[in-house]
Short mmCIF file of C-alpha atoms in Angstrom, two decimals:
data_model
loop_
_atom_site.label_atom_id
_atom_site.label_comp_id
_atom_site.label_asym_id
_atom_site.label_seq_id
_atom_site.Cartn_x
_atom_site.Cartn_y
_atom_site.Cartn_z
CA MET A 162 -44.55 93.47 42.24
CA GLN A 163 -43.82 92.00 38.82
CA ASN A 164 -43.13 88.63 40.39
CA LEU A 165 -46.82 88.41 41.27
CA THR A 166 -47.79 88.45 37.59
CA LEU A 167 -47.77 85.35 35.39
CA THR A 168 -47.02 85.96 31.74
CA TRP A 169 -49.30 84.45 29.14
CA GLN A 170 -46.47 82.09 28.09
CA THR A 171 -45.98 80.79 31.64
CA ALA A 172 -49.70 80.45 32.31
CA GLY A 173 -50.30 78.82 28.94
CA GLY A 174 -47.48 76.33 29.43
CA ALA A 175 -48.72 75.45 32.92
CA SER A 176 -52.22 75.01 31.51
CA VAL A 177 -51.01 72.53 28.89
CA VAL A 178 -49.05 70.57 31.53
CA LEU A 179 -52.04 70.37 33.88
CA LEU A 180 -54.46 69.33 31.14
CA GLY A 181 -52.00 66.69 29.96
CA ALA A 182 -51.59 65.41 33.52
CA ALA A 183 -55.35 65.23 33.94
CA TYR A 184 -55.63 63.17 30.75
CA ALA A 185 -52.79 60.88 31.82
CA VAL A 186 -54.27 60.29 35.27
CA LYS A 187 -57.65 59.48 33.76
CA ARG A 188 -56.22 57.02 31.23
CA ALA A 189 -53.97 55.32 33.80
CA THR A 190 -56.75 54.85 36.32
CA ARG A 191 -57.62 51.32 37.28
CA SER A 192 -61.17 50.43 38.18
CA GLY A 193 -60.35 49.97 41.88
CA ALA A 194 -59.12 53.55 42.30
CA ALA A 195 -61.47 55.16 39.80
CA THR A 196 -63.22 57.46 42.26
CA ARG A 197 -60.16 58.98 43.88
CA ALA A 198 -58.18 59.26 40.65
CA GLY A 199 -61.22 60.71 38.90
CA GLY A 200 -61.32 63.50 41.47
CA THR A 201 -57.61 64.18 40.98
CA ALA A 202 -58.01 64.29 37.20
CA ALA A 203 -60.97 66.65 37.51
CA LEU A 204 -59.02 68.98 39.79
CA LEU A 205 -56.04 69.03 37.40
CA ARG A 206 -58.37 69.64 34.45
CA GLU A 207 -60.13 72.56 36.10
CA ALA A 208 -56.84 74.15 37.17
CA GLY A 209 -55.60 73.81 33.59
CA ILE A 210 -58.75 75.41 32.20
CA LEU A 211 -58.48 78.38 34.55
CA LEU A 212 -54.80 78.92 33.82
CA GLY A 213 -55.58 78.71 30.11
CA LEU A 214 -58.23 81.38 30.56
CA PHE A 215 -55.73 83.56 32.43
CA ALA A 216 -53.19 83.06 29.64
CA LEU A 217 -55.75 84.14 27.06
CA TRP A 218 -56.54 87.24 29.11
CA GLN A 219 -52.85 88.14 29.30
CA LEU A 220 -52.39 87.51 25.58
CA VAL A 221 -55.30 89.75 24.63
CA GLY A 222 -53.78 92.49 26.76
CA HIS A 223 -50.49 92.06 24.97
CA LEU A 224 -52.20 92.25 21.59
CA SER A 225 -54.04 95.43 22.59
CA VAL A 226 -50.68 97.03 23.36
CA LEU A 227 -49.78 96.49 19.71
CA SER A 228 -52.46 99.00 18.68
CA THR A 229 -52.46 102.02 20.98
CA ASP A 230 -54.21 104.39 18.60
CA HIS A 231 -56.73 106.61 20.39
CA ALA A 232 -56.47 104.70 23.70
CA LEU A 233 -55.86 107.96 25.59
CA ASP A 234 -58.57 109.74 23.62
CA ARG A 235 -61.10 107.08 24.62
CA ALA A 236 -60.08 107.37 28.27
CA GLU A 237 -60.46 111.15 28.20
CA TRP A 238 -63.90 110.77 26.57
CA ILE A 239 -65.02 108.36 29.29
CA HIS A 240 -63.88 110.79 32.00
CA ARG A 241 -65.61 113.76 30.40
CA THR A 242 -68.81 111.77 29.87
CA GLU A 243 -68.87 110.59 33.48
CA LEU A 244 -68.45 114.12 34.80
CA GLY A 245 -71.15 115.34 32.45
CA LEU A 246 -73.53 112.69 33.80
CA GLY A 247 -72.80 113.69 37.39
CA PHE A 248 -70.54 110.81 38.42
CA PRO A 249 -68.05 111.54 41.24
CA ASP A 250 -64.64 112.50 39.93
CA GLU A 251 -62.24 109.56 40.40
CA ALA A 252 -59.33 112.02 40.62
CA ALA A 253 -60.92 113.63 43.68
CA TRP A 254 -61.26 110.22 45.35
CA GLN A 255 -57.60 109.54 44.66
CA ARG A 256 -56.50 112.89 46.10
CA ALA A 257 -58.46 112.09 49.28
CA VAL A 258 -56.37 108.97 49.99
CA GLU A 259 -52.97 110.23 48.84
CA PRO A 260 -51.98 111.66 52.27
CA TYR A 261 -52.35 108.20 53.86
CA SER A 262 -49.41 106.09 52.72
CA TRP A 263 -50.64 102.97 54.55
CA LEU A 264 -53.95 103.16 52.72
CA VAL A 265 -52.29 103.63 49.35
CA THR A 266 -49.92 100.73 49.98
CA GLY A 267 -52.79 98.48 51.04
CA ALA A 268 -54.83 99.45 47.99
CA ASN A 269 -51.93 98.64 45.66
CA TYR A 270 -51.43 95.22 47.23
CA TYR A 271 -55.15 94.49 47.17
CA TYR A 272 -55.31 95.30 43.47
CA ALA A 273 -52.32 93.10 42.68
CA THR A 274 -53.14 90.02 44.75
CA MET A 275 -56.79 89.70 45.74
CA HIS A 276 -58.26 89.71 42.24
CA PHE A 277 -56.92 86.31 41.24
CA GLY A 278 -56.33 85.00 44.77
CA VAL A 279 -59.91 85.30 46.00
CA MET A 280 -61.28 83.75 42.82
CA LEU A 281 -58.96 80.76 43.20
CA VAL A 282 -60.07 80.26 46.80
CA LEU A 283 -63.73 80.45 45.76
CA LEU A 284 -63.38 77.90 42.96
CA LEU A 285 -61.37 75.53 45.15
CA TRP A 286 -63.99 75.77 47.90
CA LEU A 287 -66.80 75.07 45.46
CA PHE A 288 -64.93 72.21 43.80
CA LEU A 289 -64.18 70.47 47.09
CA ARG A 290 -67.33 71.25 49.09
CA HIS A 291 -70.09 72.14 46.63
CA ARG A 292 -69.31 70.32 43.39
CA ASP A 293 -72.91 70.67 42.19
CA ARG A 294 -72.53 74.48 42.15
CA TYR A 295 -68.97 74.56 40.84
CA HIS A 296 -69.68 74.19 37.13
CA TRP A 297 -72.25 76.98 37.10
CA VAL A 298 -69.79 79.43 38.70
CA ARG A 299 -66.88 78.24 36.54
CA THR A 300 -68.98 78.77 33.41
CA THR A 301 -69.93 82.23 34.64
CA VAL A 302 -66.27 83.14 35.08
CA VAL A 303 -65.35 81.83 31.63
CA LEU A 304 -68.21 83.51 29.75
CA THR A 305 -67.88 86.84 31.57
CA THR A 306 -64.14 86.98 31.08
CA ALA A 307 -64.52 86.06 27.41
CA ALA A 308 -67.07 88.86 26.94
CA CYS A 309 -64.69 91.32 28.60
CA LEU A 310 -61.83 90.14 26.38
CA LEU A 311 -63.80 90.83 23.22
CA ILE A 312 -64.28 94.46 24.26
CA GLN A 313 -60.69 94.78 25.48
CA PHE A 314 -59.40 94.30 21.94
CA ILE A 315 -60.28 98.00 21.64
CA PRO A 316 -57.48 99.76 23.59
CA VAL A 317 -58.63 102.06 26.38
CA ALA A 318 -56.11 103.67 28.71
CA PRO A 319 -56.62 103.60 32.48
CA PRO A 320 -57.07 106.86 34.41
CA ARG A 321 -53.49 106.76 35.76
CA MET A 322 -52.30 107.59 32.23
CA LEU A 323 -54.14 110.92 32.32
CA PRO A 324 -52.02 113.19 34.57
CA GLU A 325 -53.47 116.28 32.90
CA SER A 326 -56.87 115.26 34.31
CA GLY A 327 -55.51 115.11 37.85
CA PHE A 328 -54.68 111.39 38.08
CA ALA A 329 -51.48 109.87 39.42
CA ASP A 330 -49.98 106.40 39.11
CA LEU A 331 -49.75 105.66 42.82
CA ALA A 332 -48.58 102.09 42.32
CA ALA A 333 -45.59 103.31 40.31
CA GLN A 334 -44.85 106.00 42.88
CA TYR A 335 -44.74 103.40 45.66
CA GLY A 336 -42.77 100.86 43.64
CA GLN A 337 -45.71 98.45 43.65
CA SER A 338 -46.81 98.57 40.04
CA VAL A 339 -47.48 95.28 38.24
CA TYR A 340 -47.06 97.30 35.04
CA GLY A 341 -43.60 98.61 35.84
CA GLY A 342 -41.76 96.99 32.93
CA ARG A 343 -41.26 93.87 30.91
CA VAL A 344 -42.07 90.56 32.57
CA GLY A 345 -40.64 87.52 30.82
CA GLY A 346 -40.00 89.64 27.75
CA VAL A 347 -43.61 90.84 27.46
CA VAL A 348 -45.01 94.25 28.30
CA PRO A 349 -47.89 93.67 30.76
CA ASP A 350 -51.28 94.79 29.59
CA GLN A 351 -52.01 98.42 30.36
CA LEU A 352 -54.62 99.36 27.78
CA SER A 353 -57.47 96.96 28.63
CA ALA A 354 -59.13 99.13 31.25
CA MET A 355 -62.60 98.78 29.70
CA PRO A 356 -64.35 96.79 31.06
CA SER A 357 -62.93 95.94 34.49
CA VAL A 358 -62.41 92.21 34.95
CA HIS A 359 -61.48 93.02 38.56
CA VAL A 360 -65.00 94.27 39.20
CA ALA A 361 -66.67 91.44 37.28
CA TRP A 362 -64.81 88.76 39.21
CA CYS A 363 -65.38 90.28 42.65
CA VAL A 364 -69.14 90.42 42.00
CA ILE A 365 -69.10 86.78 40.85
CA VAL A 366 -67.37 85.84 44.11
CA ALA A 367 -69.90 87.71 46.23
CA VAL A 368 -72.94 86.29 44.42
CA ALA A 369 -71.57 82.73 44.59
CA VAL A 370 -70.79 82.83 48.31
CA VAL A 371 -74.14 84.40 49.22
CA ARG A 372 -76.03 81.85 47.11
CA VAL A 373 -74.11 78.75 48.17
CA ALA A 374 -73.16 79.31 51.81
CA ARG A 375 -75.84 79.12 54.47
CA ARG A 376 -74.31 80.72 57.54
CA PRO A 377 -74.77 84.42 58.42
CA TRP A 378 -71.05 85.14 57.91
CA ARG A 379 -71.54 84.74 54.15
CA TRP A 380 -72.75 88.35 53.92
CA LEU A 381 -69.27 89.56 54.86
CA VAL A 382 -68.21 88.65 51.32
CA VAL A 383 -70.11 91.73 50.09
CA LEU A 384 -67.16 93.73 51.43
CA HIS A 385 -64.97 92.25 48.70
CA PRO A 386 -66.68 94.00 45.74
CA LEU A 387 -67.04 97.20 47.77
CA VAL A 388 -63.33 97.24 48.62
CA THR A 389 -62.38 96.23 45.07
CA VAL A 390 -64.34 99.08 43.50
CA PHE A 391 -62.76 101.51 45.98
CA VAL A 392 -59.29 100.14 45.23
CA VAL A 393 -59.51 100.22 41.42
CA VAL A 394 -60.76 103.81 41.57
CA VAL A 395 -58.29 105.30 44.07
CA THR A 396 -55.35 103.55 42.37
CA ALA A 397 -56.56 105.09 39.08
CA ASN A 398 -56.65 101.73 37.33
CA HIS A 399 -60.32 102.02 36.33
CA PHE A 400 -63.12 104.49 35.80
CA TRP A 401 -66.59 103.97 37.25
CA ALA A 402 -67.75 103.14 33.72
CA ASP A 403 -65.30 100.24 33.48
CA GLY A 404 -66.95 98.57 36.44
CA LEU A 405 -70.50 99.35 35.32
CA VAL A 406 -69.94 97.80 31.89
CA ALA A 407 -68.42 94.72 33.54
CA VAL A 408 -71.47 94.28 35.78
CA VAL A 409 -73.82 94.66 32.81
CA LEU A 410 -71.91 91.93 30.95
CA LEU A 411 -72.12 89.71 34.03
CA LEU A 412 -75.88 90.21 34.24
CA VAL A 413 -76.21 89.24 30.56
CA VAL A 414 -74.19 86.09 31.24
CA TYR A 415 -76.45 85.21 34.18
CA LEU A 416 -79.54 85.69 32.03
CA VAL A 417 -78.11 83.53 29.23
CA GLN A 418 -77.23 80.77 31.68
CA TYR A 419 -80.70 80.79 33.23
CA ALA A 420 -82.30 80.77 29.79
CA VAL A 421 -80.17 77.83 28.64
CA SER A 422 -80.89 75.95 31.87
CA GLY A 423 -84.62 76.44 31.37
CA TRP A 424 -84.40 75.37 27.73
CA ARG A 425 -82.55 72.20 28.69
CA ALA A 426 -85.09 71.39 31.39
CA ASP A 427 -87.95 71.81 28.89
CA SER A 428 -86.22 69.72 26.22
CA GLU A 429 -85.48 66.88 28.64
CA GLY A 430 -89.11 66.66 29.74
CA PRO A 431 -90.42 65.83 33.21
CA THR A 432 -88.18 64.00 35.62
CA PRO A 433 -89.20 60.56 36.96
CA ALA A 434 -90.10 62.15 40.28
CA ALA A 435 -92.65 64.28 38.50
CA VAL A 436 -94.63 61.25 37.25
CA GLN A 437 -97.69 60.75 39.40
CA PRO A 438 -98.52 57.30 40.86
CA GLU A 439 -101.66 56.98 38.77
CA ASP A 440 -99.58 57.38 35.61
CA ARG A 441 -97.33 54.40 36.34
CA PRO A 442 -98.38 51.20 34.49
CA GLU A 443 -97.33 48.84 37.27
CA GLU A 444 -99.43 50.69 39.83
CA ARG A 445 -102.46 50.77 37.53
CA SER A 446 -102.22 47.01 37.04
CA SER A 447 -101.98 46.37 40.80
CA VAL A 448 -105.03 48.53 41.40
CA SER A 449 -107.05 46.66 38.73
CA ARG A 450 -106.12 43.27 40.23
CA SER A 451 -107.27 44.40 43.66
#
C-alpha cells in the first residue's frame, strides 16, 4: 500500500510545478482567451495549494518521528482516561471485527484511499460547479489542517502501537499498511495520531455537501464520517479522543470564519441593494420636479 502514499518531497515538488504552471498560464494569456485560460490557471493554482498543504502535513509527520519521547506514554494516558470517563474500549471494537477478514480488508483500504480521495472529489466538484462556495471550504480545509499540524508536533502514538492494551496492527497483518517501511527514503508519519485529520476532513466533506447540494441524496454523505470514524477505530489508527479534538478544532475554525465574514460585512457597509429609493439623489430630484 506504500504506493498510495505521496512523500512530502514528491508532493512539494508537484506543488511547485503546478503553481509555476498556473503563473505561466496567467502571464501568457491573451485578452481573447482570458476567461478560459483564467479558469485553467485557477485550477492549477488550487491543485498546487492543496498538494503543498499535503506536503506540509507529511513533513510535520516526519519531523515528529525525530522526537519520539513519551509518544507511547501519551497514548496510554489517552486510553486510560477514555476508559475512566466511560468511553467504549477501542480494543473491544477491534476484536469484534477481527474474525471477518473482508471487513478488515475493506477498512484498511478505506483508511488508505478515501481520506484524500473524497476530499479531492469534493473540492473539484465545488470548483467546477459551485465556485462561490469553493473558497470557503478550501479555507476551512487549510485552517483546520494547520491547527491539527500544530498539535501534531507533539508525538502521540496510535493505538496499534499498544499491544499490551489489547490492540493489533491489522493493516500490517494483512499487508496493507501505509506505514510498512520507508517510502522514497522517508519513514511515513506514525506518531501524529492526535488529532485525527481523517475525522476532521470527513466532517468537512459532509457539512459542505449538505450545505451546498439541494437534492435529497446529499444526506447520504453523512455515511462518510460515520464509516471513517468506525474505520479509524477498528484499524487502531486513532482513539475516540483524536476524533473529538479534531471536531472541536473544526468548530473553532467555523466560528472564526463566520466572525471574520461578519466583520468584513460590517466594515464594507451596506450594499447598493440595501439603499432605499428615497435615499437616492436622482430619485429625490425626479420627485421634486414632478
